[in-house]
JSON list of C-alpha atoms in Angstrom, two decimals:
[
{"chain": "A", "resi": 82, "resn": "PRO", "atom": "CA", "xyz": [83.29, 177.45, 114.01]},
{"chain": "A", "resi": 83, "resn": "VAL", "atom": "CA", "xyz": [83.62, 174.26, 116.11]},
{"chain": "A", "resi": 84, "resn": "TYR", "atom": "CA", "xyz": [82.08, 171.09, 114.75]},
{"chain": "A", "resi": 85, "resn": "LYS", "atom": "CA", "xyz": [81.24, 168.10, 116.91]},
{"chain": "A", "resi": 86, "resn": "ALA", "atom": "CA", "xyz": [82.15, 164.73, 115.45]},
{"chain": "A", "resi": 87, "resn": "PRO", "atom": "CA", "xyz": [79.12, 162.46, 114.85]},
{"chain": "A", "resi": 88, "resn": "ALA", "atom": "CA", "xyz": [78.57, 159.66, 117.35]},
{"chain": "A", "resi": 89, "resn": "ALA", "atom": "CA", "xyz": [79.96, 156.31, 116.23]},
{"chain": "A", "resi": 90, "resn": "MET", "atom": "CA", "xyz": [77.32, 153.93, 114.86]},
{"chain": "A", "resi": 91, "resn": "PRO", "atom": "CA", "xyz": [76.95, 150.75, 116.95]},
{"chain": "A", "resi": 92, "resn": "LEU", "atom": "CA", "xyz": [78.41, 147.66, 115.35]},
{"chain": "A", "resi": 93, "resn": "ALA", "atom": "CA", "xyz": [75.97, 145.07, 114.01]},
{"chain": "A", "resi": 94, "resn": "TYR", "atom": "CA", "xyz": [75.70, 141.84, 115.98]},
{"chain": "A", "resi": 95, "resn": "ASN", "atom": "CA", "xyz": [78.16, 139.15, 114.89]},
{"chain": "A", "resi": 96, "resn": "TRP", "atom": "CA", "xyz": [76.75, 135.61, 114.86]},
{"chain": "A", "resi": 97, "resn": "SER", "atom": "CA", "xyz": [80.09, 133.90, 114.20]},
{"chain": "A", "resi": 98, "resn": "GLY", "atom": "CA", "xyz": [81.40, 131.50, 116.83]},
{"chain": "A", "resi": 99, "resn": "PHE", "atom": "CA", "xyz": [80.75, 128.35, 118.83]},
{"chain": "A", "resi": 100, "resn": "TYR", "atom": "CA", "xyz": [77.66, 128.07, 121.02]},
{"chain": "A", "resi": 101, "resn": "ILE", "atom": "CA", "xyz": [75.96, 125.68, 123.42]},
{"chain": "A", "resi": 102, "resn": "GLY", "atom": "CA", "xyz": [72.40, 125.70, 124.66]},
{"chain": "A", "resi": 103, "resn": "ALA", "atom": "CA", "xyz": [69.25, 123.96, 125.86]},
{"chain": "A", "resi": 104, "resn": "ASN", "atom": "CA", "xyz": [65.75, 123.52, 124.48]},
{"chain": "A", "resi": 105, "resn": "ILE", "atom": "CA", "xyz": [62.29, 122.28, 125.42]},
{"chain": "A", "resi": 106, "resn": "GLY", "atom": "CA", "xyz": [59.15, 121.74, 123.38]},
{"chain": "A", "resi": 107, "resn": "TYR", "atom": "CA", "xyz": [56.38, 119.40, 122.29]},
{"chain": "A", "resi": 108, "resn": "GLY", "atom": "CA", "xyz": [56.31, 116.68, 119.68]},
{"chain": "A", "resi": 109, "resn": "TRP", "atom": "CA", "xyz": [53.44, 115.06, 117.84]},
{"chain": "A", "resi": 110, "resn": "GLY", "atom": "CA", "xyz": [53.60, 112.45, 115.15]},
{"chain": "A", "resi": 111, "resn": "ASP", "atom": "CA", "xyz": [52.51, 109.14, 113.69]},
{"chain": "A", "resi": 112, "resn": "SER", "atom": "CA", "xyz": [53.59, 105.52, 114.04]},
{"chain": "A", "resi": 113, "resn": "LYS", "atom": "CA", "xyz": [52.71, 103.15, 111.20]},
{"chain": "A", "resi": 114, "resn": "SER", "atom": "CA", "xyz": [53.12, 99.38, 111.07]},
{"chain": "A", "resi": 115, "resn": "GLY", "atom": "CA", "xyz": [52.86, 97.13, 108.05]},
{"chain": "A", "resi": 116, "resn": "LEU", "atom": "CA", "xyz": [51.48, 93.60, 108.08]},
{"chain": "A", "resi": 117, "resn": "VAL", "atom": "CA", "xyz": [51.91, 92.02, 111.50]},
{"chain": "A", "resi": 118, "resn": "ASP", "atom": "CA", "xyz": [53.06, 88.39, 111.34]},
{"chain": "A", "resi": 119, "resn": "PHE", "atom": "CA", "xyz": [52.01, 86.36, 114.38]},
{"chain": "A", "resi": 120, "resn": "TYR", "atom": "CA", "xyz": [53.39, 82.95, 115.33]},
{"chain": "A", "resi": 121, "resn": "ASP", "atom": "CA", "xyz": [52.15, 81.58, 118.62]},
{"chain": "A", "resi": 122, "resn": "PRO", "atom": "CA", "xyz": [50.22, 78.57, 119.92]},
{"chain": "A", "resi": 123, "resn": "ALA", "atom": "CA", "xyz": [46.90, 80.33, 119.32]},
{"chain": "A", "resi": 124, "resn": "PHE", "atom": "CA", "xyz": [47.43, 81.90, 115.89]},
{"chain": "A", "resi": 125, "resn": "ALA", "atom": "CA", "xyz": [49.81, 81.89, 112.93]},
{"chain": "A", "resi": 126, "resn": "GLY", "atom": "CA", "xyz": [49.42, 84.28, 110.02]},
{"chain": "A", "resi": 127, "resn": "SER", "atom": "CA", "xyz": [49.43, 87.93, 108.97]},
{"chain": "A", "resi": 128, "resn": "ILE", "atom": "CA", "xyz": [46.96, 90.61, 109.98]},
{"chain": "A", "resi": 129, "resn": "PRO", "atom": "CA", "xyz": [46.77, 94.30, 109.02]},
{"chain": "A", "resi": 130, "resn": "GLY", "atom": "CA", "xyz": [48.88, 96.79, 110.92]},
{"chain": "A", "resi": 131, "resn": "HIS", "atom": "CA", "xyz": [47.78, 100.17, 112.22]},
{"chain": "A", "resi": 132, "resn": "SER", "atom": "CA", "xyz": [48.61, 103.87, 112.14]},
{"chain": "A", "resi": 133, "resn": "TYR", "atom": "CA", "xyz": [48.25, 105.81, 115.38]},
{"chain": "A", "resi": 134, "resn": "ASP", "atom": "CA", "xyz": [49.22, 109.11, 116.95]},
{"chain": "A", "resi": 135, "resn": "MET", "atom": "CA", "xyz": [52.18, 109.74, 119.24]},
{"chain": "A", "resi": 136, "resn": "ASN", "atom": "CA", "xyz": [52.77, 112.89, 121.28]},
{"chain": "A", "resi": 137, "resn": "GLY", "atom": "CA", "xyz": [54.62, 114.20, 124.32]},
{"chain": "A", "resi": 138, "resn": "VAL", "atom": "CA", "xyz": [57.17, 116.64, 125.74]},
{"chain": "A", "resi": 139, "resn": "ILE", "atom": "CA", "xyz": [60.69, 116.75, 124.31]},
{"chain": "A", "resi": 140, "resn": "GLY", "atom": "CA", "xyz": [63.76, 118.50, 125.71]},
{"chain": "A", "resi": 141, "resn": "GLY", "atom": "CA", "xyz": [67.55, 118.44, 125.60]},
{"chain": "A", "resi": 142, "resn": "GLY", "atom": "CA", "xyz": [70.62, 120.36, 124.53]},
{"chain": "A", "resi": 143, "resn": "GLN", "atom": "CA", "xyz": [72.47, 121.52, 121.42]},
{"chain": "A", "resi": 144, "resn": "ILE", "atom": "CA", "xyz": [75.95, 122.56, 120.37]},
{"chain": "A", "resi": 145, "resn": "GLY", "atom": "CA", "xyz": [77.00, 124.27, 117.16]},
{"chain": "A", "resi": 146, "resn": "TYR", "atom": "CA", "xyz": [79.08, 126.72, 115.20]},
{"chain": "A", "resi": 147, "resn": "ASN", "atom": "CA", "xyz": [78.09, 129.70, 113.01]},
{"chain": "A", "resi": 148, "resn": "GLN", "atom": "CA", "xyz": [80.13, 131.64, 110.45]},
{"chain": "A", "resi": 149, "resn": "GLN", "atom": "CA", "xyz": [78.74, 134.96, 109.19]},
{"chain": "A", "resi": 150, "resn": "PHE", "atom": "CA", "xyz": [79.44, 136.49, 105.78]},
{"chain": "A", "resi": 151, "resn": "GLY", "atom": "CA", "xyz": [77.68, 139.83, 105.40]},
{"chain": "A", "resi": 152, "resn": "ASN", "atom": "CA", "xyz": [74.01, 139.18, 106.19]},
{"chain": "A", "resi": 153, "resn": "THR", "atom": "CA", "xyz": [74.31, 135.41, 105.59]},
{"chain": "A", "resi": 154, "resn": "VAL", "atom": "CA", "xyz": [75.12, 132.84, 108.27]},
{"chain": "A", "resi": 155, "resn": "PHE", "atom": "CA", "xyz": [76.26, 129.27, 107.63]},
{"chain": "A", "resi": 156, "resn": "GLY", "atom": "CA", "xyz": [76.14, 126.91, 110.58]},
{"chain": "A", "resi": 157, "resn": "LEU", "atom": "CA", "xyz": [76.34, 123.32, 111.77]},
{"chain": "A", "resi": 158, "resn": "GLU", "atom": "CA", "xyz": [74.45, 122.06, 114.81]},
{"chain": "A", "resi": 159, "resn": "ALA", "atom": "CA", "xyz": [74.02, 118.77, 116.71]},
{"chain": "A", "resi": 160, "resn": "ASP", "atom": "CA", "xyz": [71.42, 118.13, 119.39]},
{"chain": "A", "resi": 161, "resn": "PHE", "atom": "CA", "xyz": [70.26, 115.34, 121.68]},
{"chain": "A", "resi": 162, "resn": "SER", "atom": "CA", "xyz": [66.86, 115.16, 123.38]},
{"chain": "A", "resi": 163, "resn": "GLY", "atom": "CA", "xyz": [64.95, 112.83, 125.63]},
{"chain": "A", "resi": 164, "resn": "THR", "atom": "CA", "xyz": [61.29, 112.52, 124.73]},
{"chain": "A", "resi": 165, "resn": "GLY", "atom": "CA", "xyz": [57.98, 111.54, 126.28]},
{"chain": "A", "resi": 166, "resn": "MET", "atom": "CA", "xyz": [56.37, 110.90, 122.90]},
{"chain": "A", "resi": 167, "resn": "LYS", "atom": "CA", "xyz": [54.13, 107.85, 123.10]},
{"chain": "A", "resi": 168, "resn": "GLY", "atom": "CA", "xyz": [50.98, 106.36, 121.57]},
{"chain": "A", "resi": 169, "resn": "SER", "atom": "CA", "xyz": [49.01, 103.12, 121.37]},
{"chain": "A", "resi": 170, "resn": "VAL", "atom": "CA", "xyz": [46.13, 101.39, 119.59]},
{"chain": "A", "resi": 171, "resn": "THR", "atom": "CA", "xyz": [44.05, 98.26, 120.20]},
{"chain": "A", "resi": 172, "resn": "ASP", "atom": "CA", "xyz": [43.05, 96.07, 117.28]},
{"chain": "A", "resi": 173, "resn": "PRO", "atom": "CA", "xyz": [39.23, 95.70, 117.37]},
{"chain": "A", "resi": 174, "resn": "VAL", "atom": "CA", "xyz": [39.27, 92.23, 115.75]},
{"chain": "A", "resi": 175, "resn": "PHE", "atom": "CA", "xyz": [42.29, 90.39, 117.13]},
{"chain": "A", "resi": 176, "resn": "GLY", "atom": "CA", "xyz": [42.48, 92.27, 120.42]},
{"chain": "A", "resi": 177, "resn": "TYR", "atom": "CA", "xyz": [46.20, 92.96, 120.54]},
{"chain": "A", "resi": 178, "resn": "THR", "atom": "CA", "xyz": [47.44, 96.36, 121.77]},
{"chain": "A", "resi": 179, "resn": "ALA", "atom": "CA", "xyz": [50.40, 98.03, 120.05]},
{"chain": "A", "resi": 180, "resn": "THR", "atom": "CA", "xyz": [52.37, 100.76, 121.83]},
{"chain": "A", "resi": 181, "resn": "SER", "atom": "CA", "xyz": [55.23, 102.87, 120.47]},
{"chain": "A", "resi": 182, "resn": "SER", "atom": "CA", "xyz": [57.44, 105.46, 122.15]},
{"chain": "A", "resi": 183, "resn": "ILE", "atom": "CA", "xyz": [60.50, 107.49, 121.17]},
{"chain": "A", "resi": 184, "resn": "ASP", "atom": "CA", "xyz": [63.05, 107.21, 123.98]},
{"chain": "A", "resi": 185, "resn": "TRP", "atom": "CA", "xyz": [65.50, 109.74, 122.56]},
{"chain": "A", "resi": 186, "resn": "LEU", "atom": "CA", "xyz": [66.09, 111.75, 119.40]},
{"chain": "A", "resi": 187, "resn": "SER", "atom": "CA", "xyz": [69.28, 113.26, 117.98]},
{"chain": "A", "resi": 188, "resn": "THR", "atom": "CA", "xyz": [69.90, 115.37, 114.87]},
{"chain": "A", "resi": 189, "resn": "VAL", "atom": "CA", "xyz": [72.94, 116.71, 113.01]},
{"chain": "A", "resi": 190, "resn": "ARG", "atom": "CA", "xyz": [71.89, 119.63, 110.81]},
{"chain": "A", "resi": 191, "resn": "GLY", "atom": "CA", "xyz": [73.23, 122.38, 108.61]},
{"chain": "A", "resi": 192, "resn": "ARG", "atom": "CA", "xyz": [71.79, 125.88, 109.08]},
{"chain": "A", "resi": 193, "resn": "LEU", "atom": "CA", "xyz": [71.45, 128.72, 106.57]},
{"chain": "A", "resi": 194, "resn": "GLY", "atom": "CA", "xyz": [70.40, 132.04, 108.06]},
{"chain": "A", "resi": 195, "resn": "LEU", "atom": "CA", "xyz": [69.63, 135.60, 107.02]},
{"chain": "A", "resi": 196, "resn": "THR", "atom": "CA", "xyz": [70.36, 138.27, 109.64]},
{"chain": "A", "resi": 197, "resn": "PHE", "atom": "CA", "xyz": [68.61, 141.49, 110.55]},
{"chain": "A", "resi": 198, "resn": "ASP", "atom": "CA", "xyz": [71.19, 142.81, 113.00]},
{"chain": "A", "resi": 199, "resn": "ARG", "atom": "CA", "xyz": [70.24, 141.10, 116.29]},
{"chain": "A", "resi": 200, "resn": "SER", "atom": "CA", "xyz": [67.73, 138.68, 114.75]},
{"chain": "A", "resi": 201, "resn": "MET", "atom": "CA", "xyz": [68.20, 135.81, 112.33]},
{"chain": "A", "resi": 202, "resn": "VAL", "atom": "CA", "xyz": [65.73, 133.65, 110.42]},
{"chain": "A", "resi": 203, "resn": "TYR", "atom": "CA", "xyz": [67.10, 130.33, 109.25]},
{"chain": "A", "resi": 204, "resn": "ALA", "atom": "CA", "xyz": [66.34, 127.08, 107.45]},
{"chain": "A", "resi": 205, "resn": "THR", "atom": "CA", "xyz": [67.84, 123.84, 108.70]},
{"chain": "A", "resi": 206, "resn": "GLY", "atom": "CA", "xyz": [68.07, 120.20, 107.64]},
{"chain": "A", "resi": 207, "resn": "GLY", "atom": "CA", "xyz": [70.10, 117.03, 108.04]},
{"chain": "A", "resi": 208, "resn": "VAL", "atom": "CA", "xyz": [70.20, 113.57, 109.62]},
{"chain": "A", "resi": 209, "resn": "ALA", "atom": "CA", "xyz": [67.89, 112.37, 112.41]},
{"chain": "A", "resi": 210, "resn": "ILE", "atom": "CA", "xyz": [68.50, 109.35, 114.66]},
{"chain": "A", "resi": 211, "resn": "GLY", "atom": "CA", "xyz": [65.95, 108.07, 117.16]},
{"chain": "A", "resi": 212, "resn": "ARG", "atom": "CA", "xyz": [65.56, 105.17, 119.57]},
{"chain": "A", "resi": 213, "resn": "VAL", "atom": "CA", "xyz": [62.04, 103.71, 119.18]},
{"chain": "A", "resi": 214, "resn": "LYS", "atom": "CA", "xyz": [60.52, 101.18, 121.58]},
{"chain": "A", "resi": 215, "resn": "ASN", "atom": "CA", "xyz": [57.64, 98.99, 120.40]},
{"chain": "A", "resi": 216, "resn": "LYS", "atom": "CA", "xyz": [55.47, 96.74, 122.56]},
{"chain": "A", "resi": 217, "resn": "LEU", "atom": "CA", "xyz": [52.63, 94.36, 121.68]},
{"chain": "A", "resi": 218, "resn": "ASP", "atom": "CA", "xyz": [50.26, 92.85, 124.22]},
{"chain": "A", "resi": 219, "resn": "ASP", "atom": "CA", "xyz": [48.76, 89.75, 122.58]},
{"chain": "A", "resi": 220, "resn": "ILE", "atom": "CA", "xyz": [45.81, 87.96, 124.20]},
{"chain": "A", "resi": 221, "resn": "TYR", "atom": "CA", "xyz": [46.38, 84.22, 124.52]},
{"chain": "A", "resi": 222, "resn": "GLY", "atom": "CA", "xyz": [43.47, 82.54, 126.23]},
{"chain": "A", "resi": 223, "resn": "ALA", "atom": "CA", "xyz": [43.19, 84.06, 129.68]},
{"chain": "A", "resi": 224, "resn": "ASP", "atom": "CA", "xyz": [46.77, 85.39, 129.50]},
{"chain": "A", "resi": 225, "resn": "VAL", "atom": "CA", "xyz": [48.33, 88.45, 127.93]},
{"chain": "A", "resi": 226, "resn": "ILE", "atom": "CA", "xyz": [51.63, 87.79, 126.17]},
{"chain": "A", "resi": 227, "resn": "THR", "atom": "CA", "xyz": [53.83, 90.90, 126.05]},
{"chain": "A", "resi": 228, "resn": "THR", "atom": "CA", "xyz": [56.59, 91.16, 123.46]},
{"chain": "A", "resi": 229, "resn": "THR", "atom": "CA", "xyz": [58.91, 94.15, 123.15]},
{"chain": "A", "resi": 230, "resn": "SER", "atom": "CA", "xyz": [61.69, 95.36, 120.87]},
{"chain": "A", "resi": 231, "resn": "THR", "atom": "CA", "xyz": [63.81, 98.49, 120.70]},
{"chain": "A", "resi": 232, "resn": "THR", "atom": "CA", "xyz": [65.32, 99.67, 117.42]},
{"chain": "A", "resi": 233, "resn": "THR", "atom": "CA", "xyz": [67.44, 102.62, 116.33]},
{"chain": "A", "resi": 234, "resn": "HIS", "atom": "CA", "xyz": [65.88, 104.44, 113.39]},
{"chain": "A", "resi": 235, "resn": "VAL", "atom": "CA", "xyz": [67.93, 106.64, 111.03]},
{"chain": "A", "resi": 236, "resn": "GLY", "atom": "CA", "xyz": [66.18, 109.20, 108.84]},
{"chain": "A", "resi": 237, "resn": "TRP", "atom": "CA", "xyz": [66.13, 112.88, 107.98]},
{"chain": "A", "resi": 238, "resn": "THR", "atom": "CA", "xyz": [64.82, 116.20, 109.27]},
{"chain": "A", "resi": 239, "resn": "ILE", "atom": "CA", "xyz": [64.03, 119.65, 107.89]},
{"chain": "A", "resi": 240, "resn": "GLY", "atom": "CA", "xyz": [62.77, 122.81, 109.55]},
{"chain": "A", "resi": 241, "resn": "ALA", "atom": "CA", "xyz": [63.07, 126.54, 110.18]},
{"chain": "A", "resi": 242, "resn": "GLY", "atom": "CA", "xyz": [63.42, 128.97, 113.05]},
{"chain": "A", "resi": 243, "resn": "ILE", "atom": "CA", "xyz": [64.11, 132.47, 114.30]},
{"chain": "A", "resi": 244, "resn": "GLU", "atom": "CA", "xyz": [66.79, 133.49, 116.80]},
{"chain": "A", "resi": 245, "resn": "THR", "atom": "CA", "xyz": [67.30, 136.82, 118.57]},
{"chain": "A", "resi": 246, "resn": "ALA", "atom": "CA", "xyz": [70.39, 137.98, 120.48]},
{"chain": "A", "resi": 247, "resn": "LEU", "atom": "CA", "xyz": [69.73, 139.43, 123.94]},
{"chain": "A", "resi": 248, "resn": "SER", "atom": "CA", "xyz": [73.38, 140.30, 124.64]},
{"chain": "A", "resi": 249, "resn": "PRO", "atom": "CA", "xyz": [76.80, 139.65, 123.07]},
{"chain": "A", "resi": 250, "resn": "ASN", "atom": "CA", "xyz": [76.68, 136.09, 124.46]},
{"chain": "A", "resi": 251, "resn": "TRP", "atom": "CA", "xyz": [73.04, 135.10, 125.02]},
{"chain": "A", "resi": 252, "resn": "SER", "atom": "CA", "xyz": [70.29, 134.46, 122.47]},
{"chain": "A", "resi": 253, "resn": "VAL", "atom": "CA", "xyz": [66.81, 132.89, 122.43]},
{"chain": "A", "resi": 254, "resn": "ARG", "atom": "CA", "xyz": [65.06, 131.10, 119.62]},
{"chain": "A", "resi": 255, "resn": "ALA", "atom": "CA", "xyz": [61.92, 129.31, 118.45]},
{"chain": "A", "resi": 256, "resn": "GLU", "atom": "CA", "xyz": [62.17, 126.38, 116.02]},
{"chain": "A", "resi": 257, "resn": "TYR", "atom": "CA", "xyz": [60.07, 123.85, 114.12]},
{"chain": "A", "resi": 258, "resn": "LEU", "atom": "CA", "xyz": [61.39, 120.51, 112.84]},
{"chain": "A", "resi": 259, "resn": "TYR", "atom": "CA", "xyz": [59.76, 117.79, 110.77]},
{"chain": "A", "resi": 260, "resn": "VAL", "atom": "CA", "xyz": [61.39, 114.41, 111.39]},
{"chain": "A", "resi": 261, "resn": "ASP", "atom": "CA", "xyz": [61.09, 111.21, 109.34]},
{"chain": "A", "resi": 262, "resn": "LEU", "atom": "CA", "xyz": [62.81, 108.29, 111.09]},
{"chain": "A", "resi": 263, "resn": "GLY", "atom": "CA", "xyz": [62.26, 105.86, 108.23]},
{"chain": "A", "resi": 264, "resn": "SER", "atom": "CA", "xyz": [61.21, 102.22, 108.54]},
{"chain": "A", "resi": 265, "resn": "GLU", "atom": "CA", "xyz": [62.78, 99.43, 110.62]},
{"chain": "A", "resi": 266, "resn": "ASN", "atom": "CA", "xyz": [61.88, 95.79, 111.18]},
{"chain": "A", "resi": 267, "resn": "ASN", "atom": "CA", "xyz": [60.67, 94.79, 114.63]},
{"chain": "A", "resi": 268, "resn": "ASN", "atom": "CA", "xyz": [61.04, 91.12, 115.51]},
{"chain": "A", "resi": 269, "resn": "HIS", "atom": "CA", "xyz": [59.61, 90.20, 118.91]},
{"chain": "A", "resi": 270, "resn": "TYR", "atom": "CA", "xyz": [60.23, 86.81, 120.47]},
{"chain": "A", "resi": 271, "resn": "GLU", "atom": "CA", "xyz": [59.01, 85.86, 123.90]},
{"chain": "A", "resi": 272, "resn": "PRO", "atom": "CA", "xyz": [58.81, 82.42, 125.56]},
{"chain": "A", "resi": 273, "resn": "ASN", "atom": "CA", "xyz": [55.49, 82.14, 127.36]},
{"chain": "A", "resi": 274, "resn": "PRO", "atom": "CA", "xyz": [54.57, 78.74, 128.84]},
{"chain": "A", "resi": 275, "resn": "PRO", "atom": "CA", "xyz": [52.86, 76.65, 127.63]},
{"chain": "A", "resi": 276, "resn": "GLY", "atom": "CA", "xyz": [54.09, 78.05, 124.31]},
{"chain": "A", "resi": 277, "resn": "TRP", "atom": "CA", "xyz": [55.90, 80.98, 122.77]},
{"chain": "A", "resi": 278, "resn": "SER", "atom": "CA", "xyz": [55.11, 84.07, 120.72]},
{"chain": "A", "resi": 279, "resn": "GLN", "atom": "CA", "xyz": [56.96, 85.62, 117.81]},
{"chain": "A", "resi": 280, "resn": "ILE", "atom": "CA", "xyz": [55.73, 88.80, 116.15]},
{"chain": "A", "resi": 281, "resn": "SER", "atom": "CA", "xyz": [57.39, 90.52, 113.19]},
{"chain": "A", "resi": 282, "resn": "TYR", "atom": "CA", "xyz": [56.48, 93.74, 111.37]},
{"chain": "A", "resi": 283, "resn": "ASP", "atom": "CA", "xyz": [57.97, 96.87, 109.79]},
{"chain": "A", "resi": 284, "resn": "SER", "atom": "CA", "xyz": [57.30, 100.17, 111.53]},
{"chain": "A", "resi": 285, "resn": "SER", "atom": "CA", "xyz": [57.87, 103.77, 110.42]},
{"chain": "A", "resi": 286, "resn": "VAL", "atom": "CA", "xyz": [57.79, 106.92, 112.56]},
{"chain": "A", "resi": 287, "resn": "THR", "atom": "CA", "xyz": [57.32, 110.58, 111.61]},
{"chain": "A", "resi": 288, "resn": "ALA", "atom": "CA", "xyz": [57.05, 113.55, 113.95]},
{"chain": "A", "resi": 289, "resn": "SER", "atom": "CA", "xyz": [56.69, 117.31, 114.13]},
{"chain": "A", "resi": 290, "resn": "ILE", "atom": "CA", "xyz": [58.54, 119.20, 116.88]},
{"chain": "A", "resi": 291, "resn": "ALA", "atom": "CA", "xyz": [57.95, 122.77, 118.05]},
{"chain": "A", "resi": 292, "resn": "ARG", "atom": "CA", "xyz": [60.42, 124.03, 120.64]},
{"chain": "A", "resi": 293, "resn": "VAL", "atom": "CA", "xyz": [62.06, 127.06, 122.19]},
{"chain": "A", "resi": 294, "resn": "GLY", "atom": "CA", "xyz": [65.66, 127.33, 123.30]},
{"chain": "A", "resi": 295, "resn": "VAL", "atom": "CA", "xyz": [68.46, 129.45, 124.67]},
{"chain": "A", "resi": 296, "resn": "ASN", "atom": "CA", "xyz": [72.08, 129.60, 123.46]},
{"chain": "A", "resi": 297, "resn": "TYR", "atom": "CA", "xyz": [75.34, 130.89, 124.94]},
{"chain": "A", "resi": 298, "resn": "LYS", "atom": "CA", "xyz": [77.90, 132.01, 122.32]},
{"chain": "A", "resi": 299, "resn": "PHE", "atom": "CA", "xyz": [81.58, 131.86, 123.24]}
]
């Protein structure tokens, strides 16, 4: 009798290698300020700060490397994104308006994944760096004194995602990140005839980010 050899089983997808990609999503978060110290011709002293929402579109690119061992994937990824996240609040007593925005956000994260052939679920975490712009519009008589400062916040991030390979080189993914950019001091100084204004306070920023992306593996 003649026996036909069984067809070869297709090889499982290999996630090992360098990759580069792009992403887009939406971010929402919270900006908190501590006591606000005012020094200007109209007022000198401390008043309570505020907590207010920030939200907006976020998008950018990422680069990374994965190494697969069995069904486990270890990886390292860095990304950089521009953001439209912004929010503001007006103090009902003193009348000043505080506005915060995140100009850009970057993370460097480790990834630990579990594969199911062409799909992988993963946890991720690491360092987050963001450029935060703060502005206060302070009413002085009939004038509005605007003071601004821009600070670089360094904090941490943690999240999870799922990625699916569409071909040997291309994959798509969905990801969630929680970002805590820590607290930084904001010291605004602005000369405004006939006087000047100096405002100092600590601000902290946290955010949640949901995004989708595409990767090309070399």
